[in-house]
Short mmCIF file of C-alpha atoms in Angstrom, two decimals:
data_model
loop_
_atom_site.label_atom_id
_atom_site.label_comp_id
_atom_site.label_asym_id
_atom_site.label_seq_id
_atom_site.Cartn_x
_atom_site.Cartn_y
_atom_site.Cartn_z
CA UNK A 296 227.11 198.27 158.27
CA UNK A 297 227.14 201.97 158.16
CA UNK A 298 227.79 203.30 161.87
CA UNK A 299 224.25 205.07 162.32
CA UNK A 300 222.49 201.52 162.30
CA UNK A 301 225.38 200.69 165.42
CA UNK A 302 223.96 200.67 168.96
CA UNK A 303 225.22 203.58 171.11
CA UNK A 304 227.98 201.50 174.08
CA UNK A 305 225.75 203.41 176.40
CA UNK A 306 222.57 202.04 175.30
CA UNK A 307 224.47 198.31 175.26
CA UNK A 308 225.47 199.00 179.01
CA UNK A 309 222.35 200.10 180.44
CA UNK A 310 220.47 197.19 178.76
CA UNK A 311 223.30 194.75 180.67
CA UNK A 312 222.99 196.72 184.18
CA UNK A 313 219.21 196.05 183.44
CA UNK A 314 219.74 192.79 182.64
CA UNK A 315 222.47 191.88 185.18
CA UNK A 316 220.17 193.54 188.14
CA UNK A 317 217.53 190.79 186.71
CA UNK A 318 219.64 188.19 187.09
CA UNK A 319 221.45 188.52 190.54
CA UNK A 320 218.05 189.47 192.10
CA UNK A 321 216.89 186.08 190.92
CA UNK A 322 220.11 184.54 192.46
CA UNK A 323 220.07 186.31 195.53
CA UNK A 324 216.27 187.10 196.86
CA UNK A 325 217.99 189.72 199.31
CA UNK A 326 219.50 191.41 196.94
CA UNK A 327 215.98 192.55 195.46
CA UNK A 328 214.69 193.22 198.98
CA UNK A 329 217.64 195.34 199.28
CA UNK A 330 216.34 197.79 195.97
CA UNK A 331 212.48 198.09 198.00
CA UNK A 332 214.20 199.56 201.43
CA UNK A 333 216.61 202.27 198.66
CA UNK A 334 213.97 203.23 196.91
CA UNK A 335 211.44 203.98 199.80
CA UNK A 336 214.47 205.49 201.68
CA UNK A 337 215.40 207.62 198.38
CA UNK A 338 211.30 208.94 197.76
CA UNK A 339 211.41 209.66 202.06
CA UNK A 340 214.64 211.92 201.42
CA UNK A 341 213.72 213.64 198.42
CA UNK A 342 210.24 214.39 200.02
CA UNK A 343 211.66 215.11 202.95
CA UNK A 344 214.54 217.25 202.18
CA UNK A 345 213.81 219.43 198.64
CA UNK A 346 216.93 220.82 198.08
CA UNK A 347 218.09 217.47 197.48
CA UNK A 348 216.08 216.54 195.07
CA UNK A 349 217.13 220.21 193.15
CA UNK A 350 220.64 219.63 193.19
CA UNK A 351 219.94 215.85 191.53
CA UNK A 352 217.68 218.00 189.01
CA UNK A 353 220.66 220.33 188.05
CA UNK A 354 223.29 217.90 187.45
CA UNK A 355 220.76 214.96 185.83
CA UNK A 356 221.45 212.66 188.97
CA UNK A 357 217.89 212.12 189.32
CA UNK A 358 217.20 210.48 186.40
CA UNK A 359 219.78 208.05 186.97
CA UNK A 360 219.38 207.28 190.32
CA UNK A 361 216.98 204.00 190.46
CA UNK A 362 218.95 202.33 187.61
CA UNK A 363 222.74 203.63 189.13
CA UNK A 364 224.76 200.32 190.08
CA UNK A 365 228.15 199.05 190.52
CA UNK A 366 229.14 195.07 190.65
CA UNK A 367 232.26 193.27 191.54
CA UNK A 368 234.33 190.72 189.95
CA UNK A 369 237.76 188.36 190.59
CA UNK A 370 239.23 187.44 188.07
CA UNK A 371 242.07 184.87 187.96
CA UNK A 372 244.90 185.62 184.61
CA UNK A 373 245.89 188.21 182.83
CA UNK A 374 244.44 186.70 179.46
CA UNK A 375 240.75 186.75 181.66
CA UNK A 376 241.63 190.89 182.72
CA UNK A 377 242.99 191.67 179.05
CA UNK A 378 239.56 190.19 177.66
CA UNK A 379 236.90 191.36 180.33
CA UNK A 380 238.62 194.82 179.41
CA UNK A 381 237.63 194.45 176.20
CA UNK A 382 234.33 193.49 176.69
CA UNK A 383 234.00 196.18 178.71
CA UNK A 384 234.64 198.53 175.72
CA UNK A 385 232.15 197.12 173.91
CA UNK A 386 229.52 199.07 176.60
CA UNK A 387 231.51 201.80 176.79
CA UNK A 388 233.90 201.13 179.71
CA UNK A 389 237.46 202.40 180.47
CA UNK A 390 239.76 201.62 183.15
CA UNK A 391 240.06 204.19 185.79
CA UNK A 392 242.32 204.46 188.79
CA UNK A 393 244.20 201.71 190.26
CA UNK A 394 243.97 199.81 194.14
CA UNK A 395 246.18 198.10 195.92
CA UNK A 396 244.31 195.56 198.31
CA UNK A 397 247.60 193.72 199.35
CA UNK A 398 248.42 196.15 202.04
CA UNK A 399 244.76 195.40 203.86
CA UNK A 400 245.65 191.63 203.78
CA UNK A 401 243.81 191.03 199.87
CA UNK A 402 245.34 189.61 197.80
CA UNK A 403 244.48 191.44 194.76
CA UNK A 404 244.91 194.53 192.73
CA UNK A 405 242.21 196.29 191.09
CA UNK A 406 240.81 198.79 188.63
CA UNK A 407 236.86 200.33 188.01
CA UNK A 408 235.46 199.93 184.35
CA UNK A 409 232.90 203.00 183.75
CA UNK A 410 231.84 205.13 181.55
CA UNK A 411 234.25 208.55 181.57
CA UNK A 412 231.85 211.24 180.03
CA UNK A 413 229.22 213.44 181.52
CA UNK A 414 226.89 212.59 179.39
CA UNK A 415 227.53 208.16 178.74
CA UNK A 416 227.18 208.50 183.04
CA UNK A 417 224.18 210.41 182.51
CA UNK A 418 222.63 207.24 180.11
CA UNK A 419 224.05 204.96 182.15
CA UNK A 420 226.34 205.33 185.23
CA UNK A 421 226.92 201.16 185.63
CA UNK A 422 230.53 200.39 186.83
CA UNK A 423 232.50 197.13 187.79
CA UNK A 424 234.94 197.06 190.25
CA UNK A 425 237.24 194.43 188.63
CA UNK A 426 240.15 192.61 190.91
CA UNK A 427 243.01 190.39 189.59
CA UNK A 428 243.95 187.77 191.43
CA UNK A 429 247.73 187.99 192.62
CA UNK A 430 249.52 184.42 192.41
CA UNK A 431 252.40 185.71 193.12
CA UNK A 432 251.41 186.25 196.99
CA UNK A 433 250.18 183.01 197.60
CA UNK A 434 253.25 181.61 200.14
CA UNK A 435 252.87 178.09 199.20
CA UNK A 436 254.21 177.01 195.99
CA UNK A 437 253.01 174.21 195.60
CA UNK A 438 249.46 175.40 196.01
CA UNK A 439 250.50 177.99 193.83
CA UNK A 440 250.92 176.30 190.86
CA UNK A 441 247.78 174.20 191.85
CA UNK A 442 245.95 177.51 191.60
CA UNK A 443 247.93 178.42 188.01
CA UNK A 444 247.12 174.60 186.60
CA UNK A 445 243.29 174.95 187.35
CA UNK A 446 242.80 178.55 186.13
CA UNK A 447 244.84 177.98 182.69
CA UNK A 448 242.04 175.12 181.80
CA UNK A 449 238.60 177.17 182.03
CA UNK A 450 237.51 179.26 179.82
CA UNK A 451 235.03 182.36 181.19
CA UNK A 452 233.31 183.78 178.19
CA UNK A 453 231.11 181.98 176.08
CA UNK A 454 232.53 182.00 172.07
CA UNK A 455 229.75 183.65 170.42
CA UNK A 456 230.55 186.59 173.41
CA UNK A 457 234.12 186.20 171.81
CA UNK A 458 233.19 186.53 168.26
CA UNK A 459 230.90 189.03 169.05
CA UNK A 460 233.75 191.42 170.57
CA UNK A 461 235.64 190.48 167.72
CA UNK A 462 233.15 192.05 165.73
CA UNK A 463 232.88 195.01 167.52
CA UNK A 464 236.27 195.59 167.21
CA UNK A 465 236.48 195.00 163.39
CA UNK A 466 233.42 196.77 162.68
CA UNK A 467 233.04 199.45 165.04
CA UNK A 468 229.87 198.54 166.36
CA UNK A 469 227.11 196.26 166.68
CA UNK A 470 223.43 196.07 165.33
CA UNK A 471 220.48 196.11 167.98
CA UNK A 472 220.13 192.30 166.76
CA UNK A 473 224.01 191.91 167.51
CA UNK A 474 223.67 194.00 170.77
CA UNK A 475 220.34 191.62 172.24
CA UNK A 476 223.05 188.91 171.81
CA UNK A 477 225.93 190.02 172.99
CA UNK A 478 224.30 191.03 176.71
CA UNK A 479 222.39 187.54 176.79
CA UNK A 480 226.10 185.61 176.13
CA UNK A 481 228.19 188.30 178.46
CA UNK A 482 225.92 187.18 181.24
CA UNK A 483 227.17 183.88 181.12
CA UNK A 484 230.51 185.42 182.36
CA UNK A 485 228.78 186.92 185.73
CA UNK A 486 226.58 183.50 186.50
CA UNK A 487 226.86 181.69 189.89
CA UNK A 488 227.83 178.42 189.25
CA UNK A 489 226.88 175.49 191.37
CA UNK A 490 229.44 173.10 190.49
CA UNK A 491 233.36 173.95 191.62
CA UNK A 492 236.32 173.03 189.21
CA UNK A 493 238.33 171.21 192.08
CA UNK A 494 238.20 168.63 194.54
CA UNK A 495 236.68 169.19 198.50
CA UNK A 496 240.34 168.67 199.82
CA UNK A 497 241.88 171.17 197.33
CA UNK A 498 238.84 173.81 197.98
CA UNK A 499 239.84 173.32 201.36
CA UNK A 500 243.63 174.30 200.83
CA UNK A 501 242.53 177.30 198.55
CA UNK A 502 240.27 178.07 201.54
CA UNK A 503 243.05 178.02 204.34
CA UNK A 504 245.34 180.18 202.45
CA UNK A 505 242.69 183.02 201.78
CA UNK A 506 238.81 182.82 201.47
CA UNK A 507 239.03 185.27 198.72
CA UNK A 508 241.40 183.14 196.15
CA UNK A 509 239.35 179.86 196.78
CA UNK A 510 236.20 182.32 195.20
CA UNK A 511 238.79 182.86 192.47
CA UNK A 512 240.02 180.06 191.81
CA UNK A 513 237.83 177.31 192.32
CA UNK A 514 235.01 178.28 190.08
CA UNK A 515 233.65 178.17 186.48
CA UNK A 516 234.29 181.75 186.12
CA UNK A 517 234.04 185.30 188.24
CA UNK A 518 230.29 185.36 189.35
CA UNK A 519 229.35 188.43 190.31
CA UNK A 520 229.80 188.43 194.11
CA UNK A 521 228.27 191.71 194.89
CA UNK A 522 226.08 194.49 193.08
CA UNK A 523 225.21 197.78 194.54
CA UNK A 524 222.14 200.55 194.04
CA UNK A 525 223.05 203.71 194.96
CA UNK A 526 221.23 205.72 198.50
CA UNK A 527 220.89 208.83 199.20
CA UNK A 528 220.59 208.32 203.03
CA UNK A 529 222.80 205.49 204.10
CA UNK A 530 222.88 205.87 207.57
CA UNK A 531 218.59 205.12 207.13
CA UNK A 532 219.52 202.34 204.99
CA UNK A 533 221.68 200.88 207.93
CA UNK A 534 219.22 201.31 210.18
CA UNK A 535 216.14 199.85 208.46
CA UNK A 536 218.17 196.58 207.50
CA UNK A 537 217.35 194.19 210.21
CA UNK A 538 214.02 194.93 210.07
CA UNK A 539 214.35 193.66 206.46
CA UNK A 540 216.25 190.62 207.73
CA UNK A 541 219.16 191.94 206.16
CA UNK A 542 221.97 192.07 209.02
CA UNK A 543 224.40 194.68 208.30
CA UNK A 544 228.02 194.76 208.93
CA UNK A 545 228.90 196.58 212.07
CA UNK A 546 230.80 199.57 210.58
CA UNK A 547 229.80 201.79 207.31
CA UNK A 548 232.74 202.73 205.26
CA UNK A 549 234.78 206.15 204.33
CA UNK A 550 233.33 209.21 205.76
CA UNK A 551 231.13 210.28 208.31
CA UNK A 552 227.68 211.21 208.24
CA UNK A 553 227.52 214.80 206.46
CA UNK A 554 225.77 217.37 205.16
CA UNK A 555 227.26 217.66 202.35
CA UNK A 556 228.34 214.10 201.19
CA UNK A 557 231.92 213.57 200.08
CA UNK A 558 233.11 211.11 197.69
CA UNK A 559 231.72 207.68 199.09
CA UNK A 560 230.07 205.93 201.87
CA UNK A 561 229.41 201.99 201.29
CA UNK A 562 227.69 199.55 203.78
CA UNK A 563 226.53 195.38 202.94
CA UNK A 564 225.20 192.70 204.57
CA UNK A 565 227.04 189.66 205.13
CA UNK A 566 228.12 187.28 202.51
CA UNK A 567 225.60 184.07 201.69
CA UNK A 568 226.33 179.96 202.61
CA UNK A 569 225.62 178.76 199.19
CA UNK A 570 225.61 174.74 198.16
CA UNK A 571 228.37 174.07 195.65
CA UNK A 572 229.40 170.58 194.51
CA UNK A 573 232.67 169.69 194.35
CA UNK A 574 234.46 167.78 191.47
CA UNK A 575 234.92 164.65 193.59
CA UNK A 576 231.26 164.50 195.19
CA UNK A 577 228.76 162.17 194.43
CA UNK A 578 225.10 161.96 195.07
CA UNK A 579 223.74 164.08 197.93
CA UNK A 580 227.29 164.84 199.04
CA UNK A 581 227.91 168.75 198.99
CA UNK A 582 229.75 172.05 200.05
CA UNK A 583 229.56 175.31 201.02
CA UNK A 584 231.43 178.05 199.79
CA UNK A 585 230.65 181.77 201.27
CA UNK A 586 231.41 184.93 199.29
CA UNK A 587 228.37 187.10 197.43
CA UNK A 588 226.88 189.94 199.29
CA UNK A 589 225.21 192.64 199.43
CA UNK A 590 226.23 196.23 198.93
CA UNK A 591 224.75 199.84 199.27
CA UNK A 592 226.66 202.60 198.53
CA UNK A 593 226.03 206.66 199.08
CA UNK A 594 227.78 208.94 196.12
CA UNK A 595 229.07 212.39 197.03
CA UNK A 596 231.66 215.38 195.63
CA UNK A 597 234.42 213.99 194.26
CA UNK A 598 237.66 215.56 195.93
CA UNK A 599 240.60 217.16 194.36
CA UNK A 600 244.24 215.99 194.92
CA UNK A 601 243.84 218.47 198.10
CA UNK A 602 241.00 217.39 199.42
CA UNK A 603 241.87 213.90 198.80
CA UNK A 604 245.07 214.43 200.28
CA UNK A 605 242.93 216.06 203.46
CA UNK A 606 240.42 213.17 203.65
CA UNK A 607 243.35 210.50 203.74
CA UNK A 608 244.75 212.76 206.46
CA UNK A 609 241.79 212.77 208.83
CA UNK A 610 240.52 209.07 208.13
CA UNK A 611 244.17 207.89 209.33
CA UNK A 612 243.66 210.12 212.40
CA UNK A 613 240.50 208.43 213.20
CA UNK A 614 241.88 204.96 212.44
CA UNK A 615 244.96 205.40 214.45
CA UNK A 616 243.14 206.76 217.55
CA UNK A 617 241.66 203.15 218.01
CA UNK A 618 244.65 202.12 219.21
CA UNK A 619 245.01 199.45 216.77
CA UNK A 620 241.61 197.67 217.41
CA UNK A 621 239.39 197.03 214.29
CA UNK A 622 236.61 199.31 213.42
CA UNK A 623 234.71 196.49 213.28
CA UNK A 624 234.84 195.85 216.89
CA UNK A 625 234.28 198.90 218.50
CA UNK A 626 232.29 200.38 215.92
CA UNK A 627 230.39 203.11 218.10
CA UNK A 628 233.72 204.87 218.85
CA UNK A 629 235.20 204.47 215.34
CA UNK A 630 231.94 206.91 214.05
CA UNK A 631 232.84 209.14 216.91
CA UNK A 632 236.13 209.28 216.40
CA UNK A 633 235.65 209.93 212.62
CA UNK A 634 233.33 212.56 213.25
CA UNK A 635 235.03 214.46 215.84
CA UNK A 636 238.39 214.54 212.94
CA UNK A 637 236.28 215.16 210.27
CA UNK A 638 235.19 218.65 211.74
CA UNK A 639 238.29 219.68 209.85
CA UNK A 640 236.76 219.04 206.65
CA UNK A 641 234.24 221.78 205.49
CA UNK A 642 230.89 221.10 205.32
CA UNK A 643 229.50 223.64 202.98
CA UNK A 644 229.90 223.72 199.21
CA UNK A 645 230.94 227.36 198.93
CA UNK A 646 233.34 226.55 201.16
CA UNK A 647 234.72 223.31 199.70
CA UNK A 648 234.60 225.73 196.21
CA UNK A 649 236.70 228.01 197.40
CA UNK A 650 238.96 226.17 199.17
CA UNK A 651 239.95 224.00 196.45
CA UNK A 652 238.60 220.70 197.71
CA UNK A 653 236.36 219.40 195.51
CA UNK A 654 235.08 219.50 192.35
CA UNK A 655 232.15 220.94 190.34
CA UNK A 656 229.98 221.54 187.35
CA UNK A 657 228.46 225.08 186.87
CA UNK A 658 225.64 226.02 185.26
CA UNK A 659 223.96 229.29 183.71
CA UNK A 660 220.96 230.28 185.39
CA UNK A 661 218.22 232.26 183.74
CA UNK A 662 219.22 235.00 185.57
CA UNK A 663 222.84 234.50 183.90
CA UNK A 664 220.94 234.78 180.56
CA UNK A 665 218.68 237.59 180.20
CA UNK A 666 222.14 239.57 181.65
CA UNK A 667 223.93 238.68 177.98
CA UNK A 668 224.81 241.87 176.70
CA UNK A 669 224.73 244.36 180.15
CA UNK A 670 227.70 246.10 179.74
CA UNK A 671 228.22 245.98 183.85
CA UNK A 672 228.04 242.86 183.95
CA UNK A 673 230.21 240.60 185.89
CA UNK A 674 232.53 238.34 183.94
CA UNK A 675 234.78 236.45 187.07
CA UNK A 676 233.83 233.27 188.29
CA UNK A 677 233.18 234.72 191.51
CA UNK A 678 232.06 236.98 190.37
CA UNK A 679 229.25 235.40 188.35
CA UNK A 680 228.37 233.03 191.47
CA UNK A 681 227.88 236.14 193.34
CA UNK A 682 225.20 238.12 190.89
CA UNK A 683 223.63 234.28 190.63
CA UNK A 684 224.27 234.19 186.72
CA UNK A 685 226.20 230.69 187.24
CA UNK A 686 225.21 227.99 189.83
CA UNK A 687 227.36 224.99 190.66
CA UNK A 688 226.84 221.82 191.96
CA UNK A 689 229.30 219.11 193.33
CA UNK A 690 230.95 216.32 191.63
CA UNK A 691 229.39 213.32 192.24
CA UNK A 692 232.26 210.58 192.84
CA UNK A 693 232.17 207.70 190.48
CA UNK A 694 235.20 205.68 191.68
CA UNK A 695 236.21 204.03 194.85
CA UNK A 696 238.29 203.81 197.75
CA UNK A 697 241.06 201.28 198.67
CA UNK A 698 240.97 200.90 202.16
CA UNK A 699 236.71 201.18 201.48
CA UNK A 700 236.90 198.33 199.05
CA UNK A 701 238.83 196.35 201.86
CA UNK A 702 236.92 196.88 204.65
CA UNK A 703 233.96 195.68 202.55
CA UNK A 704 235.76 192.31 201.43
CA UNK A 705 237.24 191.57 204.92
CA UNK A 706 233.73 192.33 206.49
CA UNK A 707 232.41 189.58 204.25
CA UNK A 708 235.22 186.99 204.13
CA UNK A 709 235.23 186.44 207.51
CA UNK A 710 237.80 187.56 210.63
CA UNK A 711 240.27 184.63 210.06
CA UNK A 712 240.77 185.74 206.04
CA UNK A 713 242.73 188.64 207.20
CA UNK A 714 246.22 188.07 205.79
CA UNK A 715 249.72 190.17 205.93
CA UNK A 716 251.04 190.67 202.94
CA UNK A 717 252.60 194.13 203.56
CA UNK A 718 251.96 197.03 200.70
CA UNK A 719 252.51 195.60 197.45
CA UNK A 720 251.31 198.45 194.54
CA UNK A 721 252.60 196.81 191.21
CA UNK A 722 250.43 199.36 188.62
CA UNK A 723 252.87 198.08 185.91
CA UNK A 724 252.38 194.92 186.15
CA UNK A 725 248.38 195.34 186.65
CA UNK A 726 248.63 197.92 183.59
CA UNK A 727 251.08 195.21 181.45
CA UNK A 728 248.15 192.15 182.12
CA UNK A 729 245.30 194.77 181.22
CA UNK A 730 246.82 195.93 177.75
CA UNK A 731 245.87 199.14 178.62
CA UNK A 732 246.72 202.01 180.69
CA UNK A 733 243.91 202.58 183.48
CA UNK A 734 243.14 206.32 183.48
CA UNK A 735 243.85 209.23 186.12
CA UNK A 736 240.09 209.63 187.76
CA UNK A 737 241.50 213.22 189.09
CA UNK A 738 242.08 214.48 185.43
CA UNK A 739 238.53 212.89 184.28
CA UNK A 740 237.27 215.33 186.91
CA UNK A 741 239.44 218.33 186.13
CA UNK A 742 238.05 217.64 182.63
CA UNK A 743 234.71 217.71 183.42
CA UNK A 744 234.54 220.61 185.29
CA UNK A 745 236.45 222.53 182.40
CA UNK A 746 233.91 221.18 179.72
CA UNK A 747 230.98 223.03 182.54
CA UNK A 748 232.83 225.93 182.39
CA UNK A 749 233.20 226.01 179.11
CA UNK A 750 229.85 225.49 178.42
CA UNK A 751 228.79 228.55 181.09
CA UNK A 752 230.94 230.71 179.28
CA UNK A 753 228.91 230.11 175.66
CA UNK A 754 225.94 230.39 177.14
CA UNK A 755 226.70 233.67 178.50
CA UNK A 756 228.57 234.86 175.82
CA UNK A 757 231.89 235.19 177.76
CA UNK A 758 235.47 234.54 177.13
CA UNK A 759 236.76 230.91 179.06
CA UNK A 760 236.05 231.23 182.67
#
């Protein structure tokens, strides 16, 4: 088929975000109650505050903002990463950046599948947030290879999904007939699934050990357990949940309230009771198993290694003046005490700029133009900024953060699924079961940036800024 008949991967992952939002709204009511409260709370804050709403016009955020989502999956082998990576590329998405949960007492290790262009997160900005289980931590052998027996005998993607990536891969592409297909039988993948693979007694043991690897391991295959639309207020958002009847968790996650968001802020409510059956049940007899939430999440600039390197700095600070007692707990002094060390971190974007803390897209103005060919021009950056022949806009952050990520799946597994299993990184081995490197998110960003500039200059008819 010659390639121009192939659907774009961008246009095949926004018709699954589409279709994926469809489906986990119909599986979890609240989750669809949750999109009504971010998009009044999105119209009040672009209404309210206009200067918003321009800097989403300059860098295209605007039109992506009521479809933007992330989800969250487990999965339990390397085969099941290695494959869900490549039906991943079929929409478009790479792996970027690697987490370490095991230090926060999860036992997984993680990576974010995304699009890692301007212009595919401009179509569609959909990313999963895609954890491998780690057998290896689990203390009890015996239960360990109980865990390894039941996960080598399903099978989570459906074969005409598998054909159909085959296909992909062979031809290059897929048709729009191909396409239709191929998001109907990848949703299969993502699907709650009543019935669990193992007994009530061995859910129970999988249970015990960690709430988080009887998800994994005791079901058909990794249903989605969260998905997330994007806010531009969050602190509203946690606010106007209860009267919702969405109870929040007590503490919202990464940075303090600013005015100039930085990288990214994520709240949820707390994980369902759903009825599962279990393989040795008959008749009315039934389970529970608890683990899907809900998740809102506030974007902002995403930091460079300096900033980052700042953030990490004053979040510890905040953390450690608690004294050791979970956020959680005592969450009114945990906000103060991250906003009283986060005065350290600049607040302004012209500031951030020239600092070296963040980074940005530029943009010619009109102003810029009509100066083409004035020999007095200026031709620095600065420069340019200055005379207000280039504007810039932040960033925004498309990845996430470890100890974030954590918080989120402790806050919803319960307190008695916290677990020590000290700091165990192991990007080789997470790399080695992907069959792929995962990519640096700091050089997608240096990247982009460069391609702005790059652009500014041409459109002013300059040398590279």
């Amino acid at each position: 088929m010659p390639a121009q008949d192939f659907v774009s991967p961008d246009s095949i992952r926004a018709q699954f975000c589409a279709a994926m939002s469809l489906m986990y709204k119909q599986e979890v009511p609240l989750y669809g109650t949750l999109l009504s409260l971010v998009s009044e709370i999105n119209q009040q804050v672009m209404t309210q505050q206009p200067e918003v709403a321009q800097a989403l016009r300059w860098t295209g955020e605007i039109e992506r903002l009521d479809h933007e989502r992330h989800g969250a999956i487990r999965v339990g082998t390397a085969e099941e990463l290695a494959t869900i990576a490549r039906l991943f590329a079929v929409m478009g998405m790479q792996p970027v950046g690697y987490y370490d949960l095991s230090s926060a007492g999860v036992p997984v290790h993680s990576t974010a599948f995304r699009a890692v262009h301007e212009q595919s997160l401009h179509i569609s900005p959909f990313r999963v947030f895609t954890s491998l289980l780690r057998l290896e931590l689990i203390d009890n052998p015996a239960l360990r290879e109980l865990s390894r027996q039941i996960l080598a005998k399903r099978q989570i993607f459906t074969p005409r999904a598998l054909a159909l990536i085959q296909q992909f891969e062979r031809e290059g592409g897929l048709s729009a007939e191909d396409a239709n297909t191929f998001v109907d039988e990848a949703l299969h993948t993502f699907r709650w699934h009543h019935d669990a693979t193992v007994t009530a007694e061995q859910y129970q043991q999988l249970h015990d050990q960690h709430r988080l690897i009887a998800d994994v391991v005791a079901f058909k295959g990794p249903h989605i357990n969260h998905l997330t639309p994007r806010t531009l207020d969050i602190d509203a958002i946690q606010l106007g949940m209860p009267a919702k009847g969405i109870p929040p968790k007590a503490v919202i996650e990464g940075p303090p309230p600013r005015r100039c968001p930085i990288l990214l802020r994520q709240t949820s409510f707390k994980a369902l009771q759903e009825k599962v059956a279990f393989s040795d049940q008959r008749g009315d007899a039934g389970g529970s198993h608890t683990a899907r939430f809900g998740e809102i999440e506030q974007r902002g600039a995403a930091l460079t290694p300096k900033g980052r390197q700042l953030y990490d700095q004053l979040l510890d600070a905040a953390r450690e003046a608690l004294g050791g007692v979970p956020a959680e707990a005592n969450a009114e002094r945990y906000m103060d005490l991250l906003s009283n060390s986060f005065q350290a971190f600049p607040d302004d974007l012209a500031q951030m700029r020239e600092q070296g803390l963040a980074y940005f897209r530029f943009f010619a103005t009109e102003r810029g133009m009509a100066a083409r060919g004035d020999a007095g021009r200026p031709t620095s950056l600065d420069g340019l900024i200055e005379a207000g022949h280039v504007h810039f806009e932040a960033l925004v952050y498309e990845d996430f953060l470890p100890v974030s990520a954590a918080g989120i799946f402790q806050s919803n597994l319960g307190d008695d699924a916290q677990s020590e299993y000290g700091s165990n990184a192991n990007r080789d081995a997470f790399e080695q079961a992907l069959g792929r490197s995962v990519q640096d998110e700091l050089e997608l960003y240096a990247q982009s940036q460069q391609r702005s500039l790059q652009a500014c200059a041409k459109a002013l008819d300059l040398p590279d800024l």
